[in-house]
Short mmCIF file of C-alpha atoms in Angstrom, two decimals:
data_model
loop_
_atom_site.label_atom_id
_atom_site.label_comp_id
_atom_site.label_asym_id
_atom_site.label_seq_id
_atom_site.Cartn_x
_atom_site.Cartn_y
_atom_site.Cartn_z
CA MET B 129 -16.42 -0.02 85.70
CA ALA B 130 -14.14 -1.70 83.17
CA GLU B 131 -12.65 -4.96 84.35
CA ARG B 132 -8.95 -4.72 85.04
CA ASP B 133 -6.03 -6.89 86.00
CA VAL B 134 -4.34 -5.65 89.13
CA PRO B 135 -0.59 -6.04 89.65
CA GLY B 136 0.56 -7.97 92.67
CA ASP B 137 1.42 -4.86 94.68
CA GLY B 138 -2.24 -3.85 94.78
CA SER B 139 -1.64 -0.41 93.27
CA GLY B 140 -4.51 -0.90 90.82
CA LEU B 141 -2.46 0.15 87.78
CA SER B 142 -3.50 -1.71 84.65
CA ARG B 143 -3.93 -1.41 80.91
CA LYS B 144 -7.17 -0.22 79.42
CA GLY B 145 -7.51 -2.05 76.10
CA LEU B 146 -5.82 0.56 73.88
CA GLY B 147 -3.90 -0.57 70.80
CA ALA B 148 -0.58 -1.58 72.36
CA GLY B 149 2.58 -1.14 70.28
CA THR B 150 0.96 0.94 67.54
CA VAL B 151 3.13 4.06 67.96
CA GLY B 152 6.91 4.15 67.57
CA LEU B 153 9.42 6.78 68.65
CA VAL B 154 9.24 8.74 65.38
CA GLY B 155 5.44 8.64 65.39
CA ALA B 156 5.31 9.88 68.98
CA VAL B 157 7.69 12.76 68.24
CA VAL B 158 5.73 13.76 65.14
CA ILE B 159 2.46 13.79 67.09
CA GLY B 160 4.19 15.77 69.87
CA ILE B 161 5.43 18.39 67.39
CA SER B 162 1.97 18.50 65.83
CA CYS B 163 0.33 19.21 69.18
CA VAL B 164 2.75 22.10 69.87
CA ALA B 165 1.86 23.53 66.41
CA PRO B 166 5.12 25.47 65.83
CA ALA B 167 4.00 27.33 62.66
CA TYR B 168 0.80 28.70 64.20
CA THR B 169 2.31 29.26 67.65
CA PHE B 170 5.36 31.12 66.41
CA THR B 171 3.57 33.44 64.02
CA ALA B 172 1.38 34.58 66.91
CA ALA B 173 4.16 34.83 69.51
CA ILE B 174 7.17 36.34 67.76
CA GLY B 175 5.77 39.86 67.28
CA PRO B 176 4.63 40.59 70.85
CA THR B 177 7.83 39.05 72.19
CA ALA B 178 10.03 41.18 69.93
CA SER B 179 8.11 44.28 71.03
CA ALA B 180 8.87 43.43 74.66
CA VAL B 181 12.51 42.30 74.47
CA GLY B 182 13.83 43.43 71.09
CA THR B 183 16.65 41.30 69.70
CA GLN B 184 16.76 39.18 72.87
CA VAL B 185 13.99 36.91 71.54
CA PRO B 186 16.32 33.88 71.11
CA ALA B 187 17.52 34.31 74.71
CA ILE B 188 13.93 34.53 75.95
CA ILE B 189 13.07 31.35 74.07
CA LEU B 190 16.04 29.59 75.68
CA VAL B 191 15.02 30.84 79.14
CA GLY B 192 11.46 29.63 78.62
CA PHE B 193 12.72 26.29 77.32
CA ILE B 194 14.47 25.45 80.61
CA PRO B 195 11.42 24.82 82.85
CA MET B 196 9.75 22.83 80.06
CA LEU B 197 12.80 20.59 79.76
CA LEU B 198 13.03 20.15 83.54
CA VAL B 199 9.36 19.18 83.74
CA ALA B 200 9.82 16.83 80.77
CA PHE B 201 12.56 15.03 82.71
CA GLY B 202 10.10 14.54 85.56
CA TYR B 203 7.46 13.19 83.20
CA ARG B 204 10.03 10.78 81.80
CA GLU B 205 10.86 9.41 85.25
CA LEU B 206 7.20 8.90 86.15
CA ASN B 207 6.46 7.28 82.81
CA SER B 208 9.36 4.89 83.26
CA ALA B 209 7.88 3.79 86.59
CA MET B 210 4.19 3.99 85.65
CA PRO B 211 3.45 4.04 81.89
CA ASP B 212 -0.25 4.81 82.26
CA SER B 213 -2.41 6.77 79.80
CA GLY B 214 -3.81 8.81 82.71
CA THR B 215 -0.40 10.53 83.09
CA SER B 216 -0.89 13.56 85.38
CA PHE B 217 -4.11 12.15 86.84
CA THR B 218 -2.62 8.73 87.58
CA TRP B 219 0.78 9.95 88.72
CA ALA B 220 -0.52 12.67 91.04
CA THR B 221 -2.96 10.15 92.51
CA ARG B 222 -0.16 7.68 93.19
CA ALA B 223 2.00 10.40 94.75
CA PHE B 224 -0.50 12.57 96.63
CA GLY B 225 -3.77 10.66 96.76
CA PRO B 226 -7.11 10.77 94.90
CA TYR B 227 -8.12 14.39 95.46
CA VAL B 228 -4.94 15.98 94.15
CA GLY B 229 -4.84 13.39 91.36
CA TRP B 230 -8.41 14.13 90.34
CA MET B 231 -7.70 17.87 90.11
CA ALA B 232 -4.53 17.26 88.09
CA GLY B 233 -6.61 15.27 85.62
CA TRP B 234 -9.23 18.02 85.56
CA GLY B 235 -6.57 20.65 84.82
CA LEU B 236 -5.26 18.67 81.86
CA VAL B 237 -8.70 17.93 80.43
CA ALA B 238 -9.94 21.51 80.89
CA ALA B 239 -6.85 23.02 79.28
CA THR B 240 -6.86 20.70 76.28
CA ILE B 241 -10.59 21.00 75.62
CA LEU B 242 -10.33 24.80 75.73
CA VAL B 243 -7.39 24.77 73.36
CA LEU B 244 -9.28 22.46 70.99
CA SER B 245 -11.87 25.17 70.47
CA ASN B 246 -9.12 27.76 70.00
CA LEU B 247 -7.32 25.66 67.38
CA ALA B 248 -10.52 25.07 65.44
CA GLY B 249 -11.19 28.80 65.43
CA ILE B 250 -7.64 29.55 64.24
CA ALA B 251 -8.00 26.98 61.46
CA VAL B 252 -11.13 28.80 60.27
CA ASP B 253 -9.32 32.15 60.14
CA PHE B 254 -6.40 30.77 58.16
CA LEU B 255 -8.61 28.79 55.78
CA TYR B 256 -10.35 31.92 54.53
CA LEU B 257 -7.11 33.90 54.68
CA LEU B 258 -5.44 31.29 52.45
CA ILE B 259 -8.33 31.28 49.97
CA ALA B 260 -8.23 35.08 49.84
CA GLN B 261 -4.48 35.00 49.25
CA ILE B 262 -4.71 32.45 46.43
CA THR B 263 -7.67 34.12 44.70
CA ARG B 264 -6.39 37.65 45.42
CA ASN B 265 -9.83 38.52 46.76
CA ASP B 266 -9.36 40.16 50.16
CA GLY B 267 -13.11 40.05 50.82
CA ILE B 268 -13.01 36.28 51.29
CA ALA B 269 -10.86 36.68 54.39
CA ASP B 270 -13.66 38.72 55.96
CA LEU B 271 -15.97 35.67 55.87
CA ALA B 272 -14.24 34.37 58.99
CA ALA B 273 -15.67 37.33 60.90
CA ASN B 274 -19.24 36.25 60.13
CA PRO B 275 -20.36 34.33 63.26
CA VAL B 276 -22.56 31.84 61.39
CA ILE B 277 -19.97 31.03 58.71
CA ASN B 278 -17.25 30.94 61.35
CA VAL B 279 -19.07 28.50 63.64
CA VAL B 280 -20.25 26.22 60.82
CA THR B 281 -16.73 26.00 59.40
CA CYS B 282 -15.28 25.51 62.87
CA LEU B 283 -17.65 22.63 63.63
CA THR B 284 -16.75 21.05 60.29
CA PHE B 285 -13.06 21.13 61.23
CA MET B 286 -13.93 19.71 64.65
CA ALA B 287 -16.01 16.89 63.14
CA GLY B 288 -13.20 15.91 60.78
CA ALA B 289 -10.61 15.90 63.57
CA THR B 290 -12.96 13.86 65.79
CA TRP B 291 -13.50 11.26 63.08
CA ILE B 292 -9.76 10.78 62.57
CA SER B 293 -9.08 10.65 66.33
CA TYR B 294 -11.90 8.13 66.78
CA ARG B 295 -10.18 5.78 64.37
CA ASP B 296 -7.00 3.84 65.13
CA MET B 297 -3.68 5.52 65.94
CA GLN B 298 -2.23 4.43 62.59
CA THR B 299 -4.67 6.81 60.87
CA THR B 300 -3.61 9.63 63.16
CA GLN B 301 0.06 8.94 62.51
CA LYS B 302 -0.33 8.85 58.72
CA LEU B 303 -2.13 12.19 58.71
CA GLN B 304 0.40 13.76 61.06
CA TYR B 305 3.40 12.61 59.01
CA VAL B 306 1.98 14.59 56.07
CA LEU B 307 0.84 17.71 57.92
CA VAL B 308 3.84 18.01 60.24
CA GLY B 309 6.31 17.16 57.49
CA PHE B 310 4.84 19.85 55.23
CA GLN B 311 4.74 22.38 58.07
CA LEU B 312 8.41 21.86 59.00
CA LEU B 313 9.50 21.88 55.36
CA VAL B 314 7.85 25.25 54.73
CA LEU B 315 9.34 26.69 57.93
CA ALA B 316 12.79 25.48 56.84
CA VAL B 317 12.36 27.03 53.37
CA PHE B 318 11.10 30.27 54.96
CA THR B 319 14.14 30.40 57.26
CA VAL B 320 16.60 29.82 54.41
CA ALA B 321 14.82 32.35 52.19
CA ALA B 322 15.01 34.98 54.95
CA PHE B 323 18.76 34.45 55.34
CA VAL B 324 19.18 34.61 51.55
CA GLY B 325 17.27 37.90 51.57
CA VAL B 326 19.66 39.27 54.18
CA ALA B 327 22.66 38.12 52.14
CA ASN B 328 21.51 39.55 48.80
CA GLY B 329 20.27 42.86 50.22
CA THR B 330 16.52 42.39 49.75
CA ALA B 331 15.74 42.17 53.48
CA TYR B 332 13.42 44.81 54.94
CA ASP B 333 15.71 45.83 57.81
CA PRO B 334 18.86 43.67 57.77
CA THR B 335 20.19 43.29 61.30
CA PRO B 336 23.59 41.70 61.99
CA ILE B 337 23.41 38.59 64.17
CA SER B 338 25.02 39.05 67.58
CA ALA B 339 25.99 36.58 70.29
CA SER B 340 24.10 38.78 72.75
CA TRP B 341 20.82 37.63 71.19
CA PHE B 342 21.37 34.23 72.81
CA ASN B 343 22.66 35.34 76.21
CA PRO B 344 19.93 35.41 78.91
CA LEU B 345 22.31 37.35 81.18
CA GLU B 346 22.09 40.31 78.83
CA ILE B 347 18.33 40.63 79.17
CA PRO B 348 18.13 44.06 80.83
CA GLU B 349 15.15 43.55 83.16
CA PHE B 350 13.91 40.68 85.30
CA GLY B 351 10.38 41.41 84.12
CA MET B 352 11.49 40.38 80.64
CA VAL B 353 12.74 37.06 82.01
CA ALA B 354 9.36 36.51 83.67
CA ALA B 355 7.71 37.31 80.34
CA GLY B 356 9.92 34.69 78.70
CA LEU B 357 8.87 32.06 81.21
CA SER B 358 5.21 32.92 80.63
CA LEU B 359 5.81 32.72 76.89
CA SER B 360 7.15 29.19 77.28
CA ILE B 361 3.75 28.03 78.52
CA PHE B 362 2.23 29.11 75.22
CA ILE B 363 4.92 28.15 72.72
CA PHE B 364 6.03 24.80 74.19
CA TRP B 365 2.78 23.44 75.60
CA GLY B 366 1.57 20.19 74.04
CA TRP B 367 4.71 18.03 74.18
CA ASP B 368 3.18 15.93 76.98
CA VAL B 369 0.83 14.31 74.46
CA THR B 370 3.70 11.89 73.82
CA LEU B 371 3.21 10.54 77.36
CA THR B 372 -0.57 10.07 77.12
CA MET B 373 0.06 7.59 74.29
CA ASN B 374 2.35 5.49 76.49
CA GLU B 375 0.08 2.43 76.56
CA GLU B 376 0.00 2.49 72.74
CA THR B 377 3.74 3.06 72.28
CA LYS B 378 6.36 0.46 71.54
CA GLY B 379 8.51 0.28 74.67
CA SER B 380 5.94 2.03 76.87
CA ALA B 381 8.31 2.51 79.81
CA SER B 382 11.03 4.33 77.85
CA THR B 383 9.89 5.50 74.40
CA PRO B 384 7.31 8.14 75.51
CA GLY B 385 9.84 9.84 77.80
CA ARG B 386 12.42 9.95 75.04
CA ALA B 387 9.80 11.28 72.64
CA ALA B 388 8.87 14.07 75.07
CA THR B 389 12.51 15.14 75.47
CA LEU B 390 13.16 14.99 71.72
CA THR B 391 10.00 16.97 70.99
CA VAL B 392 11.01 19.79 73.34
CA LEU B 393 14.55 19.86 71.91
CA ILE B 394 13.38 19.91 68.28
CA ILE B 395 10.87 22.66 68.99
CA VAL B 396 13.42 24.92 70.68
CA VAL B 397 15.81 24.52 67.72
CA VAL B 398 13.02 25.39 65.26
CA TYR B 399 11.99 28.43 67.30
CA VAL B 400 15.52 29.79 67.72
CA MET B 401 16.31 29.41 64.02
CA LEU B 402 13.06 31.15 63.03
CA ALA B 403 13.64 33.95 65.54
CA VAL B 404 17.16 34.61 64.28
CA ALA B 405 15.99 34.54 60.65
CA LEU B 406 13.08 36.93 61.24
CA ILE B 407 15.08 39.41 63.33
CA SER B 408 17.91 39.37 60.78
CA PHE B 409 15.45 39.99 57.93
CA ALA B 410 12.92 42.43 59.41
CA GLY B 411 14.53 43.87 62.54
CA VAL B 412 12.58 44.70 65.69
CA GLY B 413 11.55 48.23 64.81
CA THR B 414 8.01 49.57 64.48
CA GLY B 415 8.21 50.22 60.75
CA GLU B 416 5.80 48.69 58.22
CA TYR B 417 7.35 45.20 58.39
CA GLY B 418 9.36 45.47 61.60
CA LEU B 419 8.59 42.85 64.22
CA GLY B 420 7.78 45.64 66.67
CA ASN B 421 4.90 46.88 64.50
CA ALA B 422 1.68 46.09 66.38
CA GLY B 423 -0.20 46.03 63.08
CA ILE B 424 1.44 42.79 61.91
CA GLN B 425 1.78 40.95 65.21
CA ASP B 426 -1.38 38.88 64.87
CA ASN B 427 0.25 36.93 62.02
CA VAL B 428 3.86 37.83 61.31
CA PHE B 429 4.40 35.03 58.77
CA PHE B 430 1.50 36.21 56.62
CA HIS B 431 2.63 39.84 56.57
CA LEU B 432 6.26 38.98 55.76
CA SER B 433 5.66 35.99 53.50
CA ALA B 434 5.50 37.97 50.25
CA LEU B 435 8.78 39.77 51.04
CA VAL B 436 10.52 36.54 52.04
CA MET B 437 8.96 33.93 49.74
CA GLY B 438 7.77 35.95 46.74
CA PRO B 439 5.21 34.06 44.61
CA LEU B 440 5.33 31.11 47.02
CA ALA B 441 4.00 33.22 49.90
CA TRP B 442 0.73 31.27 49.94
CA LEU B 443 2.67 28.22 51.11
CA VAL B 444 3.29 29.98 54.42
CA SER B 445 -0.44 30.47 55.03
CA LEU B 446 -1.05 26.85 54.05
CA ALA B 447 1.64 25.77 56.52
CA VAL B 448 0.01 27.70 59.37
CA LEU B 449 -3.39 26.26 58.41
CA SER B 450 -1.83 22.77 58.37
CA SER B 451 -0.25 23.50 61.73
CA SER B 452 -3.53 24.46 63.42
CA ALA B 453 -5.47 21.63 61.74
CA ALA B 454 -2.84 19.04 62.66
CA SER B 455 -2.71 20.27 66.24
CA LEU B 456 -6.51 20.22 66.44
CA GLN B 457 -6.50 16.52 65.59
CA SER B 458 -3.52 15.47 67.71
CA THR B 459 -4.67 17.46 70.74
CA PHE B 460 -7.66 15.12 71.00
CA VAL B 461 -5.27 12.41 72.17
CA SER B 462 -4.61 13.86 75.64
CA PRO B 463 -8.09 14.60 77.03
CA ALA B 464 -9.57 11.42 75.57
CA ARG B 465 -6.96 9.19 77.20
CA THR B 466 -7.05 11.06 80.50
CA LEU B 467 -10.84 10.73 80.62
CA LEU B 468 -10.44 7.05 79.70
CA ALA B 469 -8.13 6.52 82.66
CA MET B 470 -10.41 8.43 85.00
CA GLY B 471 -13.32 6.22 83.95
CA HIS B 472 -11.19 3.10 84.13
CA TYR B 473 -10.15 3.77 87.73
CA GLY B 474 -13.63 4.82 88.82
CA ALA B 475 -13.05 8.57 89.10
CA LEU B 476 -15.73 9.18 86.44
CA GLN B 477 -18.68 7.20 85.14
CA PRO B 478 -17.79 3.80 83.58
CA ARG B 479 -18.73 4.87 80.03
CA PHE B 480 -15.54 6.92 79.85
CA ALA B 481 -13.62 3.64 80.16
CA THR B 482 -15.10 2.39 76.88
CA VAL B 483 -12.55 1.43 74.22
CA HIS B 484 -13.70 0.91 70.62
CA PRO B 485 -13.57 -2.85 69.87
CA ARG B 486 -12.22 -2.33 66.35
CA PHE B 487 -10.05 0.81 66.57
CA PHE B 488 -8.83 0.33 70.17
CA THR B 489 -9.28 4.04 70.89
CA PRO B 490 -11.22 5.79 73.69
CA GLY B 491 -14.27 6.37 71.48
CA TYR B 492 -16.73 7.72 74.05
CA ALA B 493 -14.17 10.02 75.69
CA THR B 494 -13.14 11.35 72.27
CA ILE B 495 -16.71 12.20 71.34
CA VAL B 496 -17.39 13.86 74.70
CA SER B 497 -14.26 16.00 74.31
CA ALA B 498 -15.36 17.06 70.83
CA VAL B 499 -18.93 17.87 71.85
CA VAL B 500 -17.86 19.95 74.85
CA ALA B 501 -15.20 21.86 72.86
CA SER B 502 -17.59 22.46 69.95
CA ALA B 503 -20.43 23.63 72.17
CA PHE B 504 -18.12 25.91 74.11
CA TYR B 505 -16.77 27.55 70.96
CA ALA B 506 -20.18 27.95 69.33
CA VAL B 507 -21.79 29.52 72.39
CA MET B 508 -18.88 31.80 73.21
CA ARG B 509 -18.45 32.91 69.59
CA PHE B 510 -22.03 34.16 69.53
CA VAL B 511 -22.02 35.52 73.09
CA SER B 512 -18.73 37.42 73.08
CA GLU B 513 -15.36 37.05 71.41
CA ASN B 514 -13.84 38.72 74.47
CA VAL B 515 -15.12 35.94 76.71
CA LEU B 516 -13.84 33.33 74.27
CA TRP B 517 -10.32 34.72 74.03
CA ASP B 518 -10.09 35.54 77.73
CA THR B 519 -10.93 31.92 78.47
CA ILE B 520 -8.10 30.86 76.18
CA THR B 521 -5.79 33.26 78.04
CA ALA B 522 -6.90 31.70 81.31
CA LEU B 523 -5.86 28.22 80.17
CA GLY B 524 -2.27 29.23 80.98
CA MET B 525 -3.24 28.96 84.65
CA MET B 526 -4.47 25.40 84.16
CA ILE B 527 -1.35 24.41 82.25
CA CYS B 528 0.87 25.70 85.07
CA PHE B 529 -1.46 23.98 87.54
CA TYR B 530 -1.28 20.44 86.17
CA TYR B 531 2.32 20.65 84.90
CA GLY B 532 3.37 21.89 88.34
CA LEU B 533 1.46 19.17 90.18
CA THR B 534 3.02 16.53 87.95
CA ALA B 535 6.51 17.90 88.57
CA PHE B 536 5.96 17.81 92.34
CA ALA B 537 4.48 14.30 92.00
CA THR B 538 7.82 13.21 90.54
CA VAL B 539 9.68 14.56 93.54
CA TRP B 540 7.35 13.04 96.12
CA TYR B 541 6.85 9.65 94.47
CA PHE B 542 10.60 9.02 94.28
CA ARG B 543 11.38 10.49 97.72
CA THR B 544 12.88 7.28 99.11
CA GLN B 545 15.56 7.13 96.40
CA TRP B 546 16.59 10.75 95.85
CA PHE B 547 20.18 10.12 96.88
CA ALA B 548 20.57 6.54 95.70
CA SER B 549 22.63 7.86 92.79
CA GLY B 550 23.70 11.13 91.24
CA ARG B 551 21.25 10.54 88.41
CA ASN B 552 18.35 10.15 90.82
CA THR B 553 19.30 13.32 92.64
CA PHE B 554 19.06 15.40 89.50
CA PHE B 555 16.27 13.73 87.52
CA GLN B 556 13.97 12.75 90.41
CA LEU B 557 14.59 15.66 92.77
CA VAL B 558 16.43 18.76 91.51
CA PHE B 559 15.14 19.08 87.94
CA PRO B 560 11.41 18.45 88.55
CA LEU B 561 11.51 20.46 91.79
CA VAL B 562 12.94 23.52 90.04
CA GLY B 563 10.52 23.12 87.16
CA GLY B 564 7.58 22.77 89.54
CA VAL B 565 8.61 25.82 91.56
CA VAL B 566 8.92 27.95 88.40
CA LEU B 567 5.48 26.86 87.20
CA THR B 568 3.97 27.53 90.63
CA ILE B 569 5.42 31.04 90.60
CA LEU B 570 3.97 31.60 87.12
CA PHE B 571 0.59 30.27 88.25
CA VAL B 572 0.46 32.59 91.25
CA THR B 573 1.78 35.56 89.24
CA THR B 574 -0.80 35.06 86.48
CA LEU B 575 -3.54 34.65 89.07
CA ARG B 576 -2.51 37.90 90.73
CA ASP B 577 -2.04 39.88 87.53
CA SER B 578 -5.32 38.70 86.00
CA ILE B 579 -7.31 40.32 88.81
CA ASP B 580 -6.57 43.63 87.06
CA PRO B 581 -9.45 44.42 84.66
CA ASP B 582 -6.90 45.52 82.03
CA PHE B 583 -5.47 41.98 81.84
CA GLY B 584 -6.50 40.19 78.63
CA SER B 585 -9.32 41.80 76.66
CA GLY B 586 -10.02 44.37 79.36
CA SER B 587 -13.39 42.85 80.25
CA GLN B 588 -14.37 42.67 83.90
CA ILE B 589 -17.01 41.49 86.34
CA GLY B 590 -17.49 43.65 89.42
CA GLY B 591 -14.12 45.30 88.92
CA VAL B 592 -12.29 41.97 88.69
CA GLY B 593 -10.57 40.96 85.45
CA LEU B 594 -12.50 38.45 83.35
CA VAL B 595 -9.42 36.24 82.87
CA PHE B 596 -9.16 35.78 86.65
CA VAL B 597 -12.89 35.07 86.98
CA LEU B 598 -12.83 32.51 84.17
CA GLY B 599 -9.66 30.76 85.33
CA VAL B 600 -10.82 30.44 88.91
CA THR B 601 -14.30 29.40 87.79
CA VAL B 602 -12.94 26.54 85.69
CA LEU B 603 -10.82 25.28 88.59
CA LEU B 604 -13.69 25.61 91.08
CA LEU B 605 -15.97 23.79 88.66
CA GLY B 606 -13.47 20.95 88.83
CA VAL B 607 -13.80 20.90 92.61
CA VAL B 608 -17.60 20.76 92.33
CA VAL B 609 -17.51 17.89 89.83
CA MET B 610 -14.99 16.08 92.03
CA VAL B 611 -17.27 16.37 95.07
CA VAL B 612 -20.18 14.97 93.06
CA GLN B 613 -18.04 12.06 91.91
CA ARG B 614 -16.90 11.49 95.50
CA VAL B 615 -20.53 11.02 96.52
CA ARG B 616 -21.48 8.87 93.55
CA ARG B 617 -18.26 6.83 93.21
CA PRO B 618 -16.49 6.68 96.57
CA GLY B 619 -14.30 3.70 95.65
CA PHE B 620 -11.67 5.74 93.84
CA PHE B 621 -11.53 8.35 96.59
CA LEU B 622 -11.13 5.63 99.23
CA GLY B 623 -8.11 4.23 97.39
CA GLU B 624 -9.86 1.05 96.33
CA THR B 625 -9.11 1.32 92.61
CA LEU B 626 -5.86 3.29 92.48
CA ARG B 627 -3.68 3.38 95.55
CA ARG B 628 -1.31 6.03 96.80
CA GLY B 629 2.26 4.76 96.81
CA VAL B 630 5.97 5.44 96.66
CA SER B 631 8.74 4.04 94.50
CA ASP B 632 10.88 1.50 96.32
CA GLY B 633 13.75 1.68 93.84
CA ALA B 634 13.10 -1.81 92.55
CA VAL B 635 11.48 -2.66 89.22
CA ASP B 636 8.55 -0.28 89.36
CA GLU B 637 5.09 -1.73 89.52
CA ALA B 638 3.80 -0.43 86.20
CA ALA B 639 6.79 -1.22 84.01
CA ASN B 640 5.04 -4.36 82.75
CA LEU B 641 1.34 -3.83 83.26
CA PRO B 642 -0.87 -6.86 82.61
CA ASP B 643 -2.84 -6.88 79.36
#
């Protein structure tokens, strides 16, 4: 296992050889926004949401934003005490012990690797869609449906993202500044153009803005509120990448937490503005371009772009392609650094602790993440698209799982100082506890609902929904791998490399980890 310097308290926390001080606050926020992928995420989410709740979409977004913000506060507190690249894995281990910590790390890695394959597949679809739009040859868009062309293109995207992620963080930041900047600029222009269309009478179904759109109390059914909370898992997930870079961030104890909070706040503003613009322009009806029309809900931006942007409509497709490609690259950050930490502390084989001597990145862990995600996508794309997309649906369970564990880890780790101040009471007890409870409810609800064969694609095994089978299988596979590692590497599980602990309210042990 990699040699490490151990702080005087014997916790085992230590740095791992990553490029310290290479990411600033702005860089961390940009990478966080990139990982969320607002252009791609919103074009896929706005239609189904509008069909379910009508003009209450902004209120639903605000409702879904609350648990994400509460969990982000918990992440910030843990990062301030223990700025470790293992994040959920390390923090849950410190709070609850090695077994819970190991499973929290597994949940993060499994979710991010699954979403890597999804993002690569989405990038393929939008690449050929963009080419078809520019050349005015609709047949080119159909190339994405060819399994061989699809997989080859997907693996090319994956290889490019892997190469950039393998290099130093400065390369990642430079690429993300361009892709995220372009994405946000196009979304801003699209929003303004939609409002201009409403003002000059060219909108498809101009709908007057009402204060009720933003009021969660006016959502008519509780089921819609639950749908909003579930939606938040999809549209906000990815902001925690800012924390996994904490050992590479300037001011590792404070900057990542601020970046996480800023990322969530920026994303909710972008989403609300887009929602208001789209509802005002197209309405929520089921007409040809209404947001309630199931025929356009796979890609609302594409279907409305010509009406909103005119001859510049292709920029919208390019922005969504940039969004998925940027997120594909930035999403590599989380699993690679979590696997690095797991190898560093002896929870996985020592090779995962390898840091590239020139680029100071987790080279081996990055390559493993890429190979697993690529192989998964290639096999599933040829076997069954239903299995592929149901697996992506099931990742919501894993997100709730490791987010929830991390929120509860905040509460338990700081249990001796809950009432030391009003700030502690809210940020170390109330906020993460509420966020964790909400995510636990969503996890259990999704688990229950996915048993129904009609959930997801409608596929089933023995009368049980495929989404349930896949989600539970991935989590149980984590248990199996953990048991194997317990036999082969007992040191971590005996608390010899990373000890369970509790904050004593003093200067926390990881605030200044040894180099």
